[in-house]
Tab-separated table of C-alpha atoms and ligand atoms in Angstrom:
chain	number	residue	atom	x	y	z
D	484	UNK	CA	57.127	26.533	-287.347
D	485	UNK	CA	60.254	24.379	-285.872
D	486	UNK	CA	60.364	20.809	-286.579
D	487	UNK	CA	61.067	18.393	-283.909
D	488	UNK	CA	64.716	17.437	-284.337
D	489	UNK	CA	65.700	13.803	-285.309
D	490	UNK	CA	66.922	12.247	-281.972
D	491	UNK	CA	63.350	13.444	-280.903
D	492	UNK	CA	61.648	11.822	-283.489
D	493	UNK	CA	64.111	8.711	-283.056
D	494	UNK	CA	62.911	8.518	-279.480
D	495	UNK	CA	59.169	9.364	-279.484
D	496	UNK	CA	58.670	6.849	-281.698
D	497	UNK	CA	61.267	3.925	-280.185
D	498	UNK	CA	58.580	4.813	-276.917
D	499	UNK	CA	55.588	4.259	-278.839
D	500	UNK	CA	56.356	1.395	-280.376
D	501	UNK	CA	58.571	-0.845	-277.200
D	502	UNK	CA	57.670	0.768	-274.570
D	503	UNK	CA	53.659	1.371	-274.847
D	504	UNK	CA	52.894	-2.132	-274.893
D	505	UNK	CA	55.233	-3.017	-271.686
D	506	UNK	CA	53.074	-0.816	-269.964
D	507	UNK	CA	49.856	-2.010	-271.444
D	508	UNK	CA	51.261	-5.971	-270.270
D	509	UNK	CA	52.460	-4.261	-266.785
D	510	UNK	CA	48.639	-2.980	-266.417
D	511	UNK	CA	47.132	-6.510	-267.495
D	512	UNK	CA	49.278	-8.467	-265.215
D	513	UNK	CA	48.015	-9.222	-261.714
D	514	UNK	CA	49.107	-7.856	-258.816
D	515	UNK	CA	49.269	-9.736	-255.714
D	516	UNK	CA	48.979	-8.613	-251.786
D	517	UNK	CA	52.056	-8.789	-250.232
D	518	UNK	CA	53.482	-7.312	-246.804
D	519	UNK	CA	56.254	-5.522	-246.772
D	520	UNK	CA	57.195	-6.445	-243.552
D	521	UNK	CA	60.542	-8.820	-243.330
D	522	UNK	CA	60.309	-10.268	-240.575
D	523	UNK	CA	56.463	-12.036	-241.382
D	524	UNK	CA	58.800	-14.447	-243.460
D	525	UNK	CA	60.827	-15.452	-240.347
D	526	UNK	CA	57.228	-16.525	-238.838
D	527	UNK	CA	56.710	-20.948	-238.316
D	528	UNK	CA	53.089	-19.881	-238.140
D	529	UNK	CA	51.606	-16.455	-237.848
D	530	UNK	CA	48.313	-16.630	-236.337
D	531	UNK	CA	45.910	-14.087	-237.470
D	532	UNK	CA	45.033	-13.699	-233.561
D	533	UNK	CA	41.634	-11.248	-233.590
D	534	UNK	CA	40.052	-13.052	-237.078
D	535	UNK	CA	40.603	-16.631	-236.047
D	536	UNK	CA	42.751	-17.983	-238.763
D	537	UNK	CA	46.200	-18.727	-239.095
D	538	UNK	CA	48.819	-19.147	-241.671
D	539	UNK	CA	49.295	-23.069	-241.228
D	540	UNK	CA	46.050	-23.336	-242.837
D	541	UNK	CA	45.010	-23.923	-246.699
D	542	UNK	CA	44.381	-19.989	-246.763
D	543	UNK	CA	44.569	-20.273	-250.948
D	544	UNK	CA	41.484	-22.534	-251.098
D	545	UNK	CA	39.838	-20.331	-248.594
D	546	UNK	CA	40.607	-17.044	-249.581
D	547	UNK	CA	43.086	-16.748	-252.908
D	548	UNK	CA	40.226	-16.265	-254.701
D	549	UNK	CA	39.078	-12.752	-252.914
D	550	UNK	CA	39.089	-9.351	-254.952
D	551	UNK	CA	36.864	-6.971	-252.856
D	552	UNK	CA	37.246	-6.433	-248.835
D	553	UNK	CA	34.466	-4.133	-247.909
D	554	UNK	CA	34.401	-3.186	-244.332
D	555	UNK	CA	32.087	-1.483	-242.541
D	556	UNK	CA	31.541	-0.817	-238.417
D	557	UNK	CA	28.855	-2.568	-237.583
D	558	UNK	CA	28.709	-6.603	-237.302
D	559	UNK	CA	24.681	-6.686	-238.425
D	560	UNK	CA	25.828	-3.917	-241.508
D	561	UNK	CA	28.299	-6.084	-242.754
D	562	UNK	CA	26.028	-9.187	-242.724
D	563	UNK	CA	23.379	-7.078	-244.562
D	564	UNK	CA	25.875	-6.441	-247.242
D	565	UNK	CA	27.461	-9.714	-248.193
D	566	UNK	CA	23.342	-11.154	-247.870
D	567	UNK	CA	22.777	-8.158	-250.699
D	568	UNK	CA	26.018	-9.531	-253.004
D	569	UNK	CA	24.748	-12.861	-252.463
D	570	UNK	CA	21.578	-11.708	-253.240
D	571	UNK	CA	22.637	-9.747	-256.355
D	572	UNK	CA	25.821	-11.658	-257.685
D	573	UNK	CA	26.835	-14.814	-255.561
D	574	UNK	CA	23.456	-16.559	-254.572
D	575	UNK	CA	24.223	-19.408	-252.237
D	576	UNK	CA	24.087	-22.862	-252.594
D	577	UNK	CA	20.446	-23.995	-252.003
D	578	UNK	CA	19.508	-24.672	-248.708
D	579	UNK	CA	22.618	-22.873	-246.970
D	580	UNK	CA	22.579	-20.023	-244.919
D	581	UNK	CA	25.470	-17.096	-244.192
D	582	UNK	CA	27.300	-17.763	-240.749
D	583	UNK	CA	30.277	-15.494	-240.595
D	584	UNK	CA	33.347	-17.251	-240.338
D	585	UNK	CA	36.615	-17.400	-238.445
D	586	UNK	CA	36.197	-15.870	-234.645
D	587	UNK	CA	33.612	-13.771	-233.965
D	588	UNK	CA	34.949	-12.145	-231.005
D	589	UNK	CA	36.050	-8.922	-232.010
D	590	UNK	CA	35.162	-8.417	-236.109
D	591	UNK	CA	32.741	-10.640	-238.221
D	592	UNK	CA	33.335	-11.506	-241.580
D	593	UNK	CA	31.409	-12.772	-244.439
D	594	UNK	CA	32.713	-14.693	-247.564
D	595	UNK	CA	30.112	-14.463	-250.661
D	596	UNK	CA	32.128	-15.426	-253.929
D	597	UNK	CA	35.047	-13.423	-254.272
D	598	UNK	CA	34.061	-10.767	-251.889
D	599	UNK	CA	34.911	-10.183	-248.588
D	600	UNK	CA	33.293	-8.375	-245.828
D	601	UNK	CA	34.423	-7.332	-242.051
D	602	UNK	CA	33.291	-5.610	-239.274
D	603	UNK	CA	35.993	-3.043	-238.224
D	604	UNK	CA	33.861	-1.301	-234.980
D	605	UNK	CA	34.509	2.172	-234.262
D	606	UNK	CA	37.708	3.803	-234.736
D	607	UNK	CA	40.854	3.552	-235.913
D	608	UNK	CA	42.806	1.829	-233.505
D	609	UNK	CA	40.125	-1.624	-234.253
D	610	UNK	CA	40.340	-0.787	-237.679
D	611	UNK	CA	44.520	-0.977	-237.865
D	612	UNK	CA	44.322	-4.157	-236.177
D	613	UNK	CA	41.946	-5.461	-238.606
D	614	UNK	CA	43.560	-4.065	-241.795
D	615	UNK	CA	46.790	-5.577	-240.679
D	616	UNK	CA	45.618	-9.153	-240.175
D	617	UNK	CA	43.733	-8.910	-243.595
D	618	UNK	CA	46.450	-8.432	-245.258
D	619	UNK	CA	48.533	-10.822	-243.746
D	620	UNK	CA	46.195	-13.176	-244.121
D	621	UNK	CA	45.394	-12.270	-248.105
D	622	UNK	CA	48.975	-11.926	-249.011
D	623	UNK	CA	49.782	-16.036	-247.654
D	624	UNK	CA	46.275	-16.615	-249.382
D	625	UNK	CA	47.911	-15.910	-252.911
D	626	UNK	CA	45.358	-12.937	-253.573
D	627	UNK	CA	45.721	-10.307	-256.166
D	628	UNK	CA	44.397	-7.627	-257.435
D	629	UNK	CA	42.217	-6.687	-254.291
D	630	UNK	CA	40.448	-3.696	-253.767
D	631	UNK	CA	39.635	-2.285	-250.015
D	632	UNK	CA	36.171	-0.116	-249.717
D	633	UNK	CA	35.531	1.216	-246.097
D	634	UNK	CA	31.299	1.448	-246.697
D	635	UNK	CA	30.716	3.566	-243.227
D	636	UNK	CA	28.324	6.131	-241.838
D	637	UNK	CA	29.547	10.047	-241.035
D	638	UNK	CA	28.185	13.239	-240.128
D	639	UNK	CA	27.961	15.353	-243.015
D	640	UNK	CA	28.931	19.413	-243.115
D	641	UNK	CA	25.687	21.139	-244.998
D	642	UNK	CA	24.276	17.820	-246.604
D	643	UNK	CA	21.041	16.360	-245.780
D	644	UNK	CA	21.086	13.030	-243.991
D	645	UNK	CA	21.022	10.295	-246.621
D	646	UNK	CA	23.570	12.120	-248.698
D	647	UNK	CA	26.084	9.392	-249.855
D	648	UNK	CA	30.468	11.028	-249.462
D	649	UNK	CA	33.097	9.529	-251.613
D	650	UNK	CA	35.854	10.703	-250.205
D	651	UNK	CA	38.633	12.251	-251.974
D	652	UNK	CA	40.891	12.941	-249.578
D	653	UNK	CA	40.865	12.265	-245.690
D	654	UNK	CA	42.221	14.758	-242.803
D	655	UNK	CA	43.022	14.830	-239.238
D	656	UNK	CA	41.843	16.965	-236.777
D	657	UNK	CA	44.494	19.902	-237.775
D	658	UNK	CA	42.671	19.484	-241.344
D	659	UNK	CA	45.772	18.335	-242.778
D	660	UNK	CA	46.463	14.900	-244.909
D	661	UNK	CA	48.748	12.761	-242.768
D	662	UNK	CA	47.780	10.234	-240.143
D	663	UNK	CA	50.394	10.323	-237.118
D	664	UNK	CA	51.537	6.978	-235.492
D	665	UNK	CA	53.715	6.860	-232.703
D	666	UNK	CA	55.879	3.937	-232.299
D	667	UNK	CA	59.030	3.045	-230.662
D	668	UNK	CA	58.795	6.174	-228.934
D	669	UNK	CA	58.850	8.376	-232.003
D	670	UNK	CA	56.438	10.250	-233.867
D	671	UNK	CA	56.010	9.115	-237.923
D	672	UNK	CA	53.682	10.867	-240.101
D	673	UNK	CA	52.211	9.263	-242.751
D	674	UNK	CA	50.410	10.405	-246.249
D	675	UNK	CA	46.808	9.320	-246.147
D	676	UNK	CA	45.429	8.852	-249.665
D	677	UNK	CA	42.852	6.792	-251.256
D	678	UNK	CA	43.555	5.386	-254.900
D	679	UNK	CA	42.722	7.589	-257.393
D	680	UNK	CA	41.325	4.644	-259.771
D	681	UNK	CA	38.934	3.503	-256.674
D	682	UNK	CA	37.859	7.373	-256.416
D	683	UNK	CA	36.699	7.317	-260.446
D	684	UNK	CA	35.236	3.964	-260.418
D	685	UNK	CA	32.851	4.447	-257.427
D	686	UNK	CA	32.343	8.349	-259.335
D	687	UNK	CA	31.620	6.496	-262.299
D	688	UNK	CA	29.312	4.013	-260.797
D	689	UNK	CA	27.188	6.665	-258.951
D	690	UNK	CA	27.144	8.806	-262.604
D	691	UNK	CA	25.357	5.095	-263.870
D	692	UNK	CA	23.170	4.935	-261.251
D	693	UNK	CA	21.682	8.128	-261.599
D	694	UNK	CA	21.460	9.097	-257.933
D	695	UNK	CA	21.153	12.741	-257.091
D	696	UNK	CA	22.611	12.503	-253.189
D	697	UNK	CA	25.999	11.727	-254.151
D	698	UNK	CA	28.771	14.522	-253.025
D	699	UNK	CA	32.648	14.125	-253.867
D	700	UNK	CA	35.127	15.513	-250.941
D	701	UNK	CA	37.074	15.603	-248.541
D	702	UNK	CA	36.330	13.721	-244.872
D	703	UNK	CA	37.569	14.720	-241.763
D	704	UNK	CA	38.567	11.669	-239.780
D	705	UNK	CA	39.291	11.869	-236.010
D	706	UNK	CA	39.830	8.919	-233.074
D	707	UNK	CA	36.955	10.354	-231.346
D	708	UNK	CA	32.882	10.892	-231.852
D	709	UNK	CA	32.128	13.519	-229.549
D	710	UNK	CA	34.904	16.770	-228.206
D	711	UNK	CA	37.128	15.364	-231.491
D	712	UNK	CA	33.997	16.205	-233.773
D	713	UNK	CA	33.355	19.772	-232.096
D	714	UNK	CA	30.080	17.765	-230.850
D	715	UNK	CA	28.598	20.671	-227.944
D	716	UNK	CA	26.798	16.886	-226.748
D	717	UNK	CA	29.106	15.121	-225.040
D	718	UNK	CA	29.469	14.127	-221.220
D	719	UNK	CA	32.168	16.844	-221.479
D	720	UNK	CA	33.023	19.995	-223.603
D	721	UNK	CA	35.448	23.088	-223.559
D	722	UNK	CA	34.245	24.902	-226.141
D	723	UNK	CA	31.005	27.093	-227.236
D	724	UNK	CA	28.414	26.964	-230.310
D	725	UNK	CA	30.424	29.854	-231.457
D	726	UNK	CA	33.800	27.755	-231.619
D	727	UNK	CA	32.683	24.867	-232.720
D	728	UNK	CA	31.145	26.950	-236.178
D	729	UNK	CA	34.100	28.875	-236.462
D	730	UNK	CA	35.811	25.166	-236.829
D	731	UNK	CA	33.410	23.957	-238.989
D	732	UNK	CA	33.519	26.791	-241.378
D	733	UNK	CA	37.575	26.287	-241.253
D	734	UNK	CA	36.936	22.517	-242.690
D	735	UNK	CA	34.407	23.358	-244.934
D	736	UNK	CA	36.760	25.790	-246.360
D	737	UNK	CA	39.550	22.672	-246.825
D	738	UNK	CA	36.662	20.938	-248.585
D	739	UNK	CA	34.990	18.633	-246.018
D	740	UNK	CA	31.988	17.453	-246.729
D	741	UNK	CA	32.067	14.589	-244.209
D	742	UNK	CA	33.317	13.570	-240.571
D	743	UNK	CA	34.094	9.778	-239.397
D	744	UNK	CA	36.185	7.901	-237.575
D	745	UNK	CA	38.524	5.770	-239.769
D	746	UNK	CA	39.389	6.635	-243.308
D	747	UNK	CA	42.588	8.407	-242.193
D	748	UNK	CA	44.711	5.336	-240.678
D	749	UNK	CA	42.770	3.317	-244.013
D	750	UNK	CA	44.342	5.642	-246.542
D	751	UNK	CA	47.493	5.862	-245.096
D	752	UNK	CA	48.056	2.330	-244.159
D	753	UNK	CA	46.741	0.741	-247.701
D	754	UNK	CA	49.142	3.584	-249.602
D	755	UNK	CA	51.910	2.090	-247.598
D	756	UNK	CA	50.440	-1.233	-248.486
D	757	UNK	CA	50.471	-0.783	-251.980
D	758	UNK	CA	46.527	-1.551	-251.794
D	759	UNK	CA	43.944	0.049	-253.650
D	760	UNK	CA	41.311	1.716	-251.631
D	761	UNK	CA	38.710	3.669	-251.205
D	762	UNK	CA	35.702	5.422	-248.806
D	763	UNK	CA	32.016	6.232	-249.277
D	764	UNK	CA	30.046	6.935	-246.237
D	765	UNK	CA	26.334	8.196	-245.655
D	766	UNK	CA	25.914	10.748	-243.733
D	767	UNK	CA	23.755	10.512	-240.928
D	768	UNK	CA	23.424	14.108	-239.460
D	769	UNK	CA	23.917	17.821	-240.748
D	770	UNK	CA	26.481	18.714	-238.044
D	771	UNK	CA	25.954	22.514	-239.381
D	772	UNK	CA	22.036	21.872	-237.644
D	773	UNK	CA	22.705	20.045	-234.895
D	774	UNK	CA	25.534	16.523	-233.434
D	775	UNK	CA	22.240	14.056	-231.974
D	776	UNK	CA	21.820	11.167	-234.000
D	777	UNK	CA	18.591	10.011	-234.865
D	778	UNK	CA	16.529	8.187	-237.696
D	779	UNK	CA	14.205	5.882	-238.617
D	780	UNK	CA	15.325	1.846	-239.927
D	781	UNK	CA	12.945	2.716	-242.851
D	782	UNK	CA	15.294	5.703	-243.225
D	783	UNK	CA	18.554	4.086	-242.339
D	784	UNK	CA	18.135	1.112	-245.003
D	785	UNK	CA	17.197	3.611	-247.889
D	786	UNK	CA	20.064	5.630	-247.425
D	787	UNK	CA	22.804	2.383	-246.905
D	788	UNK	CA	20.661	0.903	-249.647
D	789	UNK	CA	21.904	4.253	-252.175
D	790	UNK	CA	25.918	4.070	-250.864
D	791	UNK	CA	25.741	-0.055	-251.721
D	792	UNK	CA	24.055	0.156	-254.708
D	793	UNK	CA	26.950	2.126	-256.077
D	794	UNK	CA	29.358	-0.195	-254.583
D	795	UNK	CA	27.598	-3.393	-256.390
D	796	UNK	CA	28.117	-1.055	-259.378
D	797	UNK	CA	31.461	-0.155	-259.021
D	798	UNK	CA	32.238	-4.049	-257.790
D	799	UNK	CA	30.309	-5.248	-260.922
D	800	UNK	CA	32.301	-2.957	-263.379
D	801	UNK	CA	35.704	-3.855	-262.123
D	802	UNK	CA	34.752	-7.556	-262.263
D	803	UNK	CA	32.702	-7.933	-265.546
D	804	UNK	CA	29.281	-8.936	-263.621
D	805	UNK	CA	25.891	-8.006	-264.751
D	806	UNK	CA	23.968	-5.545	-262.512
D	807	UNK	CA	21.052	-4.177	-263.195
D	808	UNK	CA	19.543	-1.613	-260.187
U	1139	LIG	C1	31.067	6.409	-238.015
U	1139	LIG	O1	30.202	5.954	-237.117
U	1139	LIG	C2	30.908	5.469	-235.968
U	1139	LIG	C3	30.582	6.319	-234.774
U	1139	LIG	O2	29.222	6.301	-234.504
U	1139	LIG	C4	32.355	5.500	-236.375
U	1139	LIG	O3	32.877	4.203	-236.567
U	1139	LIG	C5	32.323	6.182	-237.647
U	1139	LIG	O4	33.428	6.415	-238.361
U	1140	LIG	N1	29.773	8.763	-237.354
U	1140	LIG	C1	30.623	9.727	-236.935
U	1140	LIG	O1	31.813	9.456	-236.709
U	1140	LIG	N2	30.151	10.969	-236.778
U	1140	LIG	C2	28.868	11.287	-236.996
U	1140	LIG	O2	28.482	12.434	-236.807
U	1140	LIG	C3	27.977	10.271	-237.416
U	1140	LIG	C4	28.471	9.004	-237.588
């Protein structure tokens, strides 16, 4: 057997013993949201047009204190949620009731303790504006160490509905991992990925909570519900049965599990942010049996009632809350 030579030993151990507990101080230390974008700075006021707020305002009081965004689509799901963290974590004030707050035109948002939730509607193109002012608007609120969740609804590829999708990693339509923007008249492609600790803590949390319906994969993410999907439902269509399972059996061969509308631009846009994110989605449909959409509300609240459960989980694990389901 070789020993290791002396300038090995000489370094291995000058790492252990300077360089380990930098890292363990780089870990503890918080991180704040910031935009890399210069030209923010050069801003008197930046007004945070579609959420109502603006940058002249005491932001830090308001919001320097947030650590979760969870968004969602729907205005009435994401008042549902921040009611269940009140509820569950945050209970309000007696006598006070949730309003959402900022302008309501286009998203609504919540504020319960250090959690935020907004709307984003359907789509990416509403969700980039959204994520965008967000982050503006966290990073001149002094915020750090903020986590994104997208909490949607999908159709899922051989899953009953109800099943709850973490996703691993998103795709486009081509069932590749970049999201394409086109700006100034060029085409950029960017990586979409989802935060690898976010991914293990919402795994973890669903491992606590004991729940059978939970599936990890990939999600196919496209700008469109119906031809985009392969749906054979919409107003128009190219394309037979036969085609659209020859696609499907394509993604479930890339490892899709799920299809939506969103996480691609989300993963790519927070991994240029330098945020933290991550996607779980119910699915709603078994697009392998059939692309109409139907369910009960009894049906509807159990199965958002599994995917938040292991976000109040995850949330209360990162955090340091007590949460008993
Ligand atoms: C899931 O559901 C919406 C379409 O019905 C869309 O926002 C998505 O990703
Ligand atoms: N949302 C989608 O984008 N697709 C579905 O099939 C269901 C919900």
């Amino acid at each position: 057997m070789r020993f290791p030579s002396l300038p090995f030993i000489v370094s291995f151990t000058a790492f252990h013993i300077f360089i380990t507990p930098v890292l363990q101080f780089l870990r503890l230390m918080s991180v704040p949201v910031t935009v890399p974008n210069p030209h923010i700075a050069e801003l008197a006021v930046d007004n945070y047009y579609h959420l109502g707020f603006n940058s002249s305002q005491d932001l830090k009081s308001m919001f320097g204190d947030v650590k979760f965004v969870l968004f969602g689509g729907s205005n009435e799901r994401m008042e549902t949620i921040a009611h269940e963290f009140a509820k569950t974590f945050f209970p309000l004030p007696l006598g006070s009731t949730l309003t959402p707050i900022g302008s309501t035109t286009r998203y609504h948002m919540y504020k319960v303790g250090p959690i935020l939730t907004a709307s984003h509607q359907m789509g990416m193109a509403s969700f980039s504006i959204l994520v965008h002012e967000m982050t503006k608007l966290l990073a001149a609120s002094g915020a750090t160490d903020v986590v994104y969740l997208r909490i949607g609804t999908s159709g899922g590829l051989g899953l009953s509905p109800g099943t709850v999708v973490i996703t691993n990693q998103s795709m486009n339509g081509l069932l590749t991992p970049t999201f394409e923007l086109i700006s100034l008249g060029k085409r950029h492609e960017y990586p979409s990925t989802l935060h690898p600790d976010v991914i293990e803590g919402l795994k973890k949390a669903a491992e606590q909570n004991n729940v059978s319906n939970v599936v990890i994969g990939n999600t196919m993410s496209v700008d469109c519900f119906y031809e985009g999907q392969g749906r054979l439902d919409g107003a128009l269509c190219e394309y037979n049965s036969e085609d659209k399972f020859e696609f499907i059996k394509r993604a479930e061969a890339v490892g899709v599990k799920n299809i939506e509308m969103e996480s691609l631009m989300f993963g790519a846009f927070c991994a240029r942010a330098g945020i933290k994110a991550g996607v779980i989605c119910i699915t709603l449909v078994d697009r392998t049996k059939g692309d109409q959409v139907s369910y009960t509300h009894d049906q509807y609240t159990a199965w958002l009632d599994s995917s938040l459960n292991i976000v109040k989980r995850y949330v209360a694990n990162t955090l340091g809350l007590t949460y008993k389901a």
